[in-house]
Amino acid sequence: MDKNNAQTPSLNSLCDAVLSLRTPYDDIAEQIEDAAYFEYEQNGPDHAIELLCGLANFFEGLRNKNEEVSRDLAQVYLLIGQIYLYAGKFEDSITWINNSIVVDDMYPVAYHSLALAFRSIGDESMSIKSLEQEIRVAPGNYYSYLLLADLYEKSGDFARFEDVLRRLLERAPNNIQGLHRLIRHCERGVGGVDVELLRRRLLENDSDLSRIEAVIRAYHLSRVGREHEAIAFLEAWGDDAPDVSINHLANAHIYGEMRLYSKRRRELSLFRIKNLAREDVMDIKIAEFASVFGEEAAEKIKRSLRVAGWY
């Protein structure tokens, strides 16, 4: 039978395979997760949650639970919590993720999901505590440091904001987003870091960059007067990512700083075309641009788009 034409097992059949002891949970855990999200997308959360709760009840009822059973139970609890999180039912999500942590307090994904749930209800203090615990359990998830730094910055706790970035850079000295945020922090007159040393370290990275990392590198090239190099770098990087549009915003800003206004207009036109002139989509890209170049630069971009009648 052609694998590509084989029907994907339903969540019901996968759960039944575990409940009937035909298949260990760990062997099909990823399939159960995929099927649970598919069931949610097709029919909402209720039936998926009902089936997963059946699995949880099964594992809860087993006597003399070994480490493997406890781990399986914790993962089912977490999956229920994540489905609730995906559905926007944050209080229920927090309850079930906490259940998972009670059973297995060394699983970092649970703390990360818990942080997202608390952030969604505006409880930034508990979100911070969850991320700090995640980093203690598994210090290698660099995105969590950045998310934690954002929360400390938002709360005005700049000492801890800087501490988190320093911890990140101790583990990953060339992390571009960490370097950028620490540099921007110090450029505002806070902290005693050698900005130019950090910037040189950042600019040493010029390959295999993500979209946001490429824009960050262009920003710092322009900051040290290497505007033409920044433009050339983004154009070369864009050859491998022709559908990306944020690079046109960076180019437009840099051309504006160079007073090359016709070229700025061309870049803004390309940005608009790539986003199908949809303001809601452009807003998302402009917000991402602002996270690198700052709100003042983003406002200039918006003003230029409005003057051209494109926004």
Short mmCIF file of C-alpha atoms in Angstrom, two decimals:
data_model
loop_
_atom_site.label_atom_id
_atom_site.label_comp_id
_atom_site.label_asym_id
_atom_site.label_seq_id
_atom_site.Cartn_x
_atom_site.Cartn_y
_atom_site.Cartn_z
CA MET A 1 0.00 0.00 0.00
CA ASP A 2 1.28 3.46 -0.90
CA LYS A 3 2.27 5.22 2.31
CA ASN A 4 1.22 8.56 0.89
CA ASN A 5 -2.31 7.26 0.35
CA ALA A 6 -2.60 5.56 3.73
CA GLN A 7 -5.26 7.09 5.93
CA THR A 8 -3.89 8.90 8.98
CA PRO A 9 -5.03 7.11 12.16
CA SER A 10 -7.75 8.94 14.09
CA LEU A 11 -7.22 10.16 17.62
CA ASN A 12 -9.88 7.69 18.73
CA SER A 13 -8.07 4.69 17.20
CA LEU A 14 -4.69 5.81 18.57
CA CYS A 15 -6.05 6.23 22.09
CA ASP A 16 -7.78 2.84 21.82
CA ALA A 17 -4.46 1.23 20.87
CA VAL A 18 -2.97 2.47 24.14
CA LEU A 19 -6.01 1.66 26.30
CA SER A 20 -6.16 -1.90 24.95
CA LEU A 21 -2.43 -2.34 25.67
CA ARG A 22 -1.68 -3.05 22.00
CA THR A 23 0.77 -0.15 21.70
CA PRO A 24 2.87 1.67 24.31
CA TYR A 25 2.00 5.37 24.53
CA ASP A 26 5.57 6.47 23.96
CA ASP A 27 5.68 4.66 20.61
CA ILE A 28 2.82 6.76 19.19
CA ALA A 29 3.01 9.91 21.33
CA GLU A 30 3.81 12.15 18.34
CA GLN A 31 0.98 10.63 16.31
CA ILE A 32 -1.43 11.23 19.20
CA GLU A 33 -0.32 14.85 19.45
CA ASP A 34 -0.79 15.41 15.70
CA ALA A 35 -4.17 13.67 15.74
CA ALA A 36 -5.31 15.71 18.77
CA TYR A 37 -4.59 19.00 17.02
CA PHE A 38 -6.22 17.72 13.83
CA GLU A 39 -9.33 16.73 15.81
CA TYR A 40 -9.37 20.16 17.43
CA GLU A 41 -9.11 21.93 14.08
CA GLN A 42 -11.91 19.83 12.62
CA ASN A 43 -14.36 19.72 15.52
CA GLY A 44 -13.17 22.02 18.31
CA PRO A 45 -11.52 21.00 21.58
CA ASP A 46 -14.26 19.02 23.36
CA HIS A 47 -13.92 15.60 21.72
CA ALA A 48 -10.12 15.76 21.64
CA ILE A 49 -10.05 16.66 25.34
CA GLU A 50 -12.52 13.88 26.15
CA LEU A 51 -10.33 11.25 24.47
CA LEU A 52 -7.14 12.57 26.08
CA CYS A 53 -8.82 12.61 29.50
CA GLY A 54 -9.62 8.94 28.92
CA LEU A 55 -5.91 8.30 28.47
CA ALA A 56 -5.12 10.31 31.60
CA ASN A 57 -7.68 8.32 33.62
CA PHE A 58 -6.14 5.09 32.33
CA PHE A 59 -2.64 6.04 33.47
CA GLU A 60 -3.93 7.43 36.77
CA GLY A 61 -5.61 4.08 37.50
CA LEU A 62 -2.50 1.99 37.03
CA ARG A 63 -1.04 0.67 40.26
CA ASN A 64 2.64 0.82 41.14
CA LYS A 65 3.42 3.41 38.50
CA ASN A 66 6.98 3.22 37.22
CA GLU A 67 8.97 6.13 35.78
CA GLU A 68 7.75 5.42 32.25
CA VAL A 69 4.07 5.49 33.23
CA SER A 70 4.55 8.72 35.18
CA ARG A 71 6.25 10.30 32.19
CA ASP A 72 3.42 9.21 29.91
CA LEU A 73 0.84 10.64 32.32
CA ALA A 74 2.72 13.93 32.52
CA GLN A 75 2.83 14.17 28.72
CA VAL A 76 -0.91 13.50 28.40
CA TYR A 77 -1.65 16.18 31.02
CA LEU A 78 0.60 18.58 29.13
CA LEU A 79 -1.05 17.82 25.78
CA ILE A 80 -4.47 18.54 27.30
CA GLY A 81 -3.09 21.81 28.65
CA GLN A 82 -1.62 22.73 25.28
CA ILE A 83 -4.91 22.02 23.48
CA TYR A 84 -6.66 24.31 25.95
CA LEU A 85 -3.93 26.93 25.38
CA TYR A 86 -4.40 26.65 21.62
CA ALA A 87 -8.15 27.04 22.12
CA GLY A 88 -7.69 30.20 24.21
CA LYS A 89 -8.97 28.58 27.42
CA PHE A 90 -6.06 29.78 29.49
CA GLU A 91 -7.27 29.00 33.02
CA ASP A 92 -7.98 25.38 32.04
CA SER A 93 -4.61 25.27 30.32
CA ILE A 94 -2.82 26.41 33.47
CA THR A 95 -4.60 23.76 35.57
CA TRP A 96 -3.62 20.87 33.33
CA ILE A 97 -0.04 22.03 32.73
CA ASN A 98 0.42 22.35 36.49
CA ASN A 99 -0.85 18.78 36.80
CA SER A 100 1.87 17.74 34.37
CA ILE A 101 4.56 19.53 36.39
CA VAL A 102 3.40 17.86 39.62
CA VAL A 103 3.97 14.47 38.00
CA ASP A 104 7.23 15.38 36.21
CA ASP A 105 8.92 18.61 37.26
CA MET A 106 11.90 18.17 34.94
CA TYR A 107 10.13 18.58 31.60
CA PRO A 108 11.04 22.02 30.20
CA VAL A 109 8.25 22.18 27.60
CA ALA A 110 5.67 22.26 30.41
CA TYR A 111 7.23 25.38 31.96
CA HIS A 112 7.41 27.10 28.57
CA SER A 113 3.75 26.37 27.84
CA LEU A 114 2.82 27.52 31.33
CA ALA A 115 4.67 30.80 30.76
CA LEU A 116 2.70 31.39 27.55
CA ALA A 117 -0.59 30.66 29.31
CA PHE A 118 0.17 33.06 32.17
CA ARG A 119 1.30 35.74 29.73
CA SER A 120 -1.98 35.34 27.85
CA ILE A 121 -3.97 36.24 30.98
CA GLY A 122 -1.67 39.14 31.83
CA ASP A 123 0.07 37.45 34.77
CA GLU A 124 3.60 38.45 33.81
CA SER A 125 5.01 37.65 37.24
CA MET A 126 4.04 33.98 36.96
CA SER A 127 5.15 33.92 33.33
CA ILE A 128 8.58 35.11 34.45
CA LYS A 129 8.74 32.46 37.20
CA SER A 130 7.82 29.75 34.70
CA LEU A 131 10.49 30.81 32.22
CA GLU A 132 13.14 31.06 34.93
CA GLN A 133 12.27 27.51 36.00
CA GLU A 134 12.41 26.31 32.40
CA ILE A 135 15.90 27.77 32.03
CA ARG A 136 17.01 26.12 35.28
CA VAL A 137 15.77 22.74 34.05
CA ALA A 138 17.04 23.12 30.46
CA PRO A 139 19.27 26.14 29.87
CA GLY A 140 19.71 25.49 26.15
CA ASN A 141 16.49 27.01 24.76
CA TYR A 142 17.76 30.43 23.69
CA TYR A 143 14.31 31.66 22.64
CA SER A 144 13.20 31.40 26.27
CA TYR A 145 15.94 33.81 27.37
CA LEU A 146 14.74 36.33 24.78
CA LEU A 147 11.12 35.94 25.86
CA LEU A 148 12.14 36.34 29.50
CA ALA A 149 14.20 39.42 28.65
CA ASP A 150 11.14 40.94 26.95
CA LEU A 151 9.07 40.43 30.09
CA TYR A 152 11.71 41.99 32.36
CA GLU A 153 12.07 44.94 29.98
CA LYS A 154 8.31 45.44 29.88
CA SER A 155 8.14 45.42 33.67
CA GLY A 156 10.96 47.98 33.88
CA ASP A 157 13.34 45.59 35.64
CA PHE A 158 16.37 46.51 33.55
CA ALA A 159 18.89 44.90 35.90
CA ARG A 160 17.29 41.48 35.40
CA PHE A 161 16.76 42.25 31.70
CA GLU A 162 20.50 42.75 31.32
CA ASP A 163 21.28 39.73 33.50
CA VAL A 164 19.18 37.43 31.31
CA LEU A 165 20.92 38.63 28.16
CA ARG A 166 24.32 38.17 29.80
CA ARG A 167 23.36 34.61 30.77
CA LEU A 168 22.28 33.94 27.20
CA LEU A 169 25.52 35.31 25.77
CA GLU A 170 27.59 33.27 28.20
CA ARG A 171 26.07 30.16 26.64
CA ALA A 172 25.84 31.47 23.07
CA PRO A 173 28.37 34.32 22.63
CA ASN A 174 27.32 34.98 19.03
CA ASN A 175 23.56 34.91 19.48
CA ILE A 176 22.57 37.79 17.20
CA GLN A 177 19.26 38.65 18.85
CA GLY A 178 20.81 38.61 22.32
CA LEU A 179 23.69 40.82 21.20
CA HIS A 180 21.30 43.22 19.45
CA ARG A 181 19.07 43.64 22.48
CA LEU A 182 22.00 44.20 24.81
CA ILE A 183 23.53 46.75 22.42
CA ARG A 184 20.24 48.64 22.07
CA HIS A 185 19.86 48.59 25.85
CA CYS A 186 23.30 50.10 26.32
CA GLU A 187 22.79 52.64 23.53
CA ARG A 188 19.97 54.06 25.62
CA GLY A 189 22.57 54.90 28.28
CA VAL A 190 21.96 51.90 30.50
CA GLY A 191 24.61 49.37 31.49
CA GLY A 192 28.38 49.46 31.32
CA VAL A 193 29.05 47.24 28.32
CA ASP A 194 31.49 47.99 25.51
CA VAL A 195 28.93 48.47 22.74
CA GLU A 196 31.41 48.51 19.87
CA LEU A 197 32.98 45.24 21.04
CA LEU A 198 29.54 43.62 21.07
CA ARG A 199 28.74 45.11 17.67
CA ARG A 200 31.94 43.74 16.14
CA ARG A 201 31.04 40.32 17.49
CA LEU A 202 27.55 40.60 16.00
CA LEU A 203 28.83 41.68 12.58
CA GLU A 204 31.14 38.68 12.39
CA ASN A 205 28.01 36.59 11.72
CA ASP A 206 27.05 36.85 8.06
CA SER A 207 25.82 33.41 6.96
CA ASP A 208 22.85 31.12 7.63
CA LEU A 209 20.91 34.00 9.16
CA SER A 210 17.17 34.00 9.77
CA ARG A 211 14.98 36.82 8.46
CA ILE A 212 15.17 38.86 11.67
CA GLU A 213 18.89 38.17 12.10
CA ALA A 214 19.62 39.46 8.60
CA VAL A 215 17.71 42.67 9.32
CA ILE A 216 19.55 43.06 12.63
CA ARG A 217 22.90 42.74 10.86
CA ALA A 218 21.87 45.37 8.30
CA TYR A 219 20.82 47.69 11.11
CA HIS A 220 24.24 47.50 12.75
CA LEU A 221 26.11 47.89 9.47
CA SER A 222 24.17 51.12 8.90
CA ARG A 223 24.85 52.25 12.47
CA VAL A 224 28.61 52.21 11.82
CA GLY A 225 28.37 54.06 8.51
CA ARG A 226 28.46 51.01 6.23
CA GLU A 227 25.12 51.72 4.59
CA HIS A 228 26.07 50.54 1.11
CA GLU A 229 27.35 47.29 2.58
CA ALA A 230 24.09 46.88 4.48
CA ILE A 231 22.06 47.32 1.28
CA ALA A 232 24.29 44.89 -0.64
CA PHE A 233 24.07 42.33 2.15
CA LEU A 234 20.26 42.46 2.26
CA GLU A 235 20.01 42.22 -1.52
CA ALA A 236 22.28 39.15 -1.55
CA TRP A 237 20.40 37.60 1.37
CA GLY A 238 17.08 38.35 -0.34
CA ASP A 239 18.12 36.36 -3.42
CA ASP A 240 17.63 33.22 -1.31
CA ALA A 241 14.39 34.50 0.26
CA PRO A 242 12.53 36.35 -2.52
CA ASP A 243 9.17 36.33 -0.73
CA VAL A 244 10.47 38.09 2.40
CA SER A 245 9.38 41.72 2.56
CA ILE A 246 10.86 43.10 5.81
CA ASN A 247 14.21 43.53 4.06
CA HIS A 248 12.55 46.16 1.84
CA LEU A 249 11.61 48.13 4.96
CA ALA A 250 15.21 47.99 6.16
CA ASN A 251 16.44 49.10 2.73
CA ALA A 252 13.87 51.91 2.63
CA HIS A 253 14.98 53.19 6.03
CA ILE A 254 18.66 53.06 5.12
CA TYR A 255 18.05 54.82 1.79
CA GLY A 256 16.09 57.47 3.67
CA GLU A 257 19.02 58.04 6.03
CA MET A 258 21.24 58.39 2.94
CA ARG A 259 18.71 60.87 1.43
CA LEU A 260 18.21 58.63 -1.60
CA TYR A 261 14.47 59.17 -1.63
CA SER A 262 13.62 57.68 -5.03
CA LYS A 263 15.28 54.43 -3.99
CA ARG A 264 13.41 54.54 -0.68
CA ARG A 265 10.15 54.90 -2.59
CA ARG A 266 11.03 51.92 -4.80
CA GLU A 267 11.70 49.73 -1.75
CA LEU A 268 8.41 50.76 -0.15
CA SER A 269 6.62 49.97 -3.39
CA LEU A 270 8.15 46.48 -3.43
CA PHE A 271 7.16 46.03 0.21
CA ARG A 272 3.57 46.96 -0.59
CA ILE A 273 3.43 44.68 -3.64
CA LYS A 274 4.82 41.67 -1.78
CA ASN A 275 2.16 42.13 0.92
CA LEU A 276 -0.63 42.51 -1.66
CA ALA A 277 -1.34 46.05 -0.38
CA ARG A 278 -3.00 44.54 2.72
CA GLU A 279 -2.62 46.92 5.64
CA ASP A 280 -3.16 44.20 8.26
CA VAL A 281 -0.26 42.18 6.84
CA MET A 282 1.92 45.27 6.41
CA ASP A 283 1.26 46.21 10.04
CA ILE A 284 2.69 42.87 11.19
CA LYS A 285 5.86 43.38 9.15
CA ILE A 286 6.25 46.99 10.28
CA ALA A 287 5.96 45.87 13.92
CA GLU A 288 8.73 43.34 13.30
CA PHE A 289 10.82 46.06 11.67
CA ALA A 290 10.21 48.30 14.72
CA SER A 291 11.55 45.56 17.03
CA VAL A 292 14.94 46.02 15.33
CA PHE A 293 15.10 49.64 14.10
CA GLY A 294 12.90 51.17 16.81
CA GLU A 295 9.49 52.82 16.92
CA GLU A 296 10.71 56.15 15.56
CA ALA A 297 12.02 54.48 12.41
CA ALA A 298 8.75 52.55 12.06
CA GLU A 299 6.75 55.77 12.27
CA LYS A 300 8.86 57.27 9.48
CA ILE A 301 8.09 54.22 7.35
CA LYS A 302 4.36 54.58 8.01
CA ARG A 303 4.48 58.28 7.21
CA SER A 304 6.24 57.62 3.90
CA LEU A 305 3.69 54.95 2.98
CA ARG A 306 0.82 57.33 3.79
CA VAL A 307 2.34 60.16 1.73
CA ALA A 308 2.55 57.76 -1.22
CA GLY A 309 -1.09 56.75 -0.70
CA TRP A 310 -0.11 53.17 0.04
CA TYR A 311 -1.17 52.90 3.68
#
